[in-house]
């Protein structure tokens, strides 16, 4: 007798005609959602409470029959649902209370505006559809309920039935290719209009006309009046009512026995005292010591207050792969939800290196059969703790997740807002408390959208908000999305994943990369579930090759030109372009070349030649740039001498470098610093310099020769001279893979010549046709520097 009743329950839940004693519930199409329904049916039929773990461990009719026979009748912790006393204030459900308070905390928050659209293909009768929506408003009180505050508590106020509003928008005059994008824009815009929870309506419809036989019904709701399960109830009723009304028949639906107000009052009434304490105690123990922050790598700094701006990325898994995952599930006695959740834990571990991760997950929370046809916000959020320590195999992780999931679902009645109060997390308006990512799974819930002369499909719609940092919603079975071609071949089935993310934190490219990495994890474990978590591939073979080969293939020949020869090439191309910008004056490339050539000839006359060291004791100025170029043109290398250094340090550097010549200008070089060197004072020697040729000196300089020797600070001992050849400087600023310097770019030459940052600042513009902006000598206030940068149009600057 028990097995006969069980067979009837299975047939109803699974949609099969015959059930054998040794048939598996999961092989026949059972999944996590149907297991919850099965528990409710057993409670109703036999008066017993069967733990979810026992249902998973007893998959055949024969095994389950023995479990039911051994169960103690009347052991259920759930009291029967009763009708709410309408003479008293009607409370909100626990999840409604959380949304209501968040709405009050952040007025105008759009994260709890829900948008979905149904594409209706065929000869739609709009007046009939309007009548259908009006009837649904009449049947379900929640759609005409508002939520004002009574004292410090929100209550439900139910309003009388009213006609539905169904404004029509005609896009048929637009080009065919423009209609769907415009409809998507209109749906998103409608979803960004806030609701006032104390005023009707809290549900809005729009009918968008693409063509005479192509319409789109957009539904926008405040989350207080719906959840994901409610969408399926709404669609089933819409189909039944439309088909009857088109045929001129009355409604075929029985009057609802239960309304959402009944559920809310029932939930608030029984979850108290010892019952509440038992559930709360489980969660306190389960989450003790868990990290309440998930440190995902962010693309942008986290705002101090979460603005809930978001976007959606869609990823699809094909049917063949879906079947592989189902086969793995059957072998391991787990559900697809558990397998995909385990893979999500593995991905989060690899992204964050956290061995302990908390993920939120939505549960239908409809453990009583009476609640199955109720529309309203019944869904609850449970916390799933993923412990990935010890580098387990994926198979081991699946079974950890199986145990965690079944335990959590067995204690799913704990309201999330009460759990937050139990755990006392540090309040932070920048992120969600306890968990910042969510993994939700909707399995085989949405019915075929096919009625009368219409066929349809669910359309993606999003109002560009995000409740959390990151949320993943999985919708298996693409046969739910039916077009004019009908259900079609089962190969059209798939798993669709919606990745909702906070755009203040993440770029679209990052989420796309993570979604593809998640898919690769699933592909890998479907083939080999014994891979350890650290070995799960996050990259495709092409991506791996790009990372390990293409991106690291940085080998390139060193330049075969000297610095000053490349500068001369730039002069030949645009001699009239500005090379140096000093604010009060500018030097063109041609003028800088002529000045450097004159000084180079003068240095040659002083004995400077191949690899002769020449000290340069000059402040930030045009003369410094002229001197560096001149030394290189003469074949020597320069030794920057900061005028701010003391006499002893300058003397040491000149002696250590054995520099026979020092270029300076009046008063910058201490008298005793260059006793063994010839001092060329640019101010005193001006007339002689003007008589020198303005043409380049003859002779070639190998790129292997030294361009400069720059001394270290000496903080670890005696200062040391670092010798840098021409080719190293050219490699830094020309033809590399890490930078792109173009003609016209303006660089700020702020660093002292004795600091290696000056190499990039000077030669990046001058060897690429850019402009070097030189601030006045000496220290500058930050605001003065900012003014200079803005006035000169600087593109590149280094501040150290």
PDB file of C-alpha atoms in Angstrom, residues 8-9 57 77 82-83 134 160 193 199 286-287 314 338 347 355 401 412 452 489 499 564 617 675 685 716 741 764 799:
ATOM      1  CA  UNK A   8       1.206   7.751  -7.532  1.00  0.00           C
ATOM      2  CA  UNK A   9       3.175  10.613  -5.950  1.00  0.00           C
ATOM      3  CA  UNK A  57      20.024   7.931   0.131  1.00  0.00           C
ATOM      4  CA  UNK A  77       8.163  20.167  12.914  1.00  0.00           C
ATOM      5  CA  UNK A  82      -4.062  28.122   8.619  1.00  0.00           C
ATOM      6  CA  UNK A  83      -5.881  31.098   7.175  1.00  0.00           C
ATOM      7  CA  UNK A 134      -7.021  41.527 -14.660  1.00  0.00           C
ATOM      8  CA  UNK A 160      -9.867  45.491  -3.735  1.00  0.00           C
ATOM      9  CA  UNK A 193      11.719  53.202 -12.307  1.00  0.00           C
ATOM     10  CA  UNK A 199       1.385  52.744  -3.171  1.00  0.00           C
ATOM     11  CA  UNK A 286      27.779  25.680  11.309  1.00  0.00           C
ATOM     12  CA  UNK A 287      29.105  29.172  10.590  1.00  0.00           C
ATOM     13  CA  UNK A 314      24.997  35.033 -20.122  1.00  0.00           C
ATOM     14  CA  UNK A 338      25.375  20.102  -5.907  1.00  0.00           C
ATOM     15  CA  UNK A 347      36.439  28.469  -8.871  1.00  0.00           C
ATOM     16  CA  UNK A 355      40.080  27.660   1.750  1.00  0.00           C
ATOM     17  CA  UNK A 401      28.987  19.876  -0.757  1.00  0.00           C
ATOM     18  CA  UNK A 412      16.194  26.251   5.528  1.00  0.00           C
ATOM     19  CA  UNK A 452      -4.135  28.760 -27.902  1.00  0.00           C
ATOM     20  CA  UNK A 489      14.943  18.050 -30.849  1.00  0.00           C
ATOM     21  CA  UNK A 499      26.185  36.038 -14.163  1.00  0.00           C
ATOM     22  CA  UNK A 564      71.833  60.583 -30.717  1.00  0.00           C
ATOM     23  CA  UNK A 617      76.515  69.413 -12.920  1.00  0.00           C
ATOM     24  CA  UNK A 675      90.334  69.833  -8.868  1.00  0.00           C
ATOM     25  CA  UNK A 685      81.956  79.967 -22.537  1.00  0.00           C
ATOM     26  CA  UNK A 716      74.363  50.582   1.809  1.00  0.00           C
ATOM     27  CA  UNK A 741      55.039  56.434 -27.211  1.00  0.00           C
ATOM     28  CA  UNK A 764      60.822  58.636 -24.462  1.00  0.00           C
ATOM     29  CA  UNK A 799      55.816  61.260  -9.642  1.00  0.00           C
TER      30      UNK A 799
END
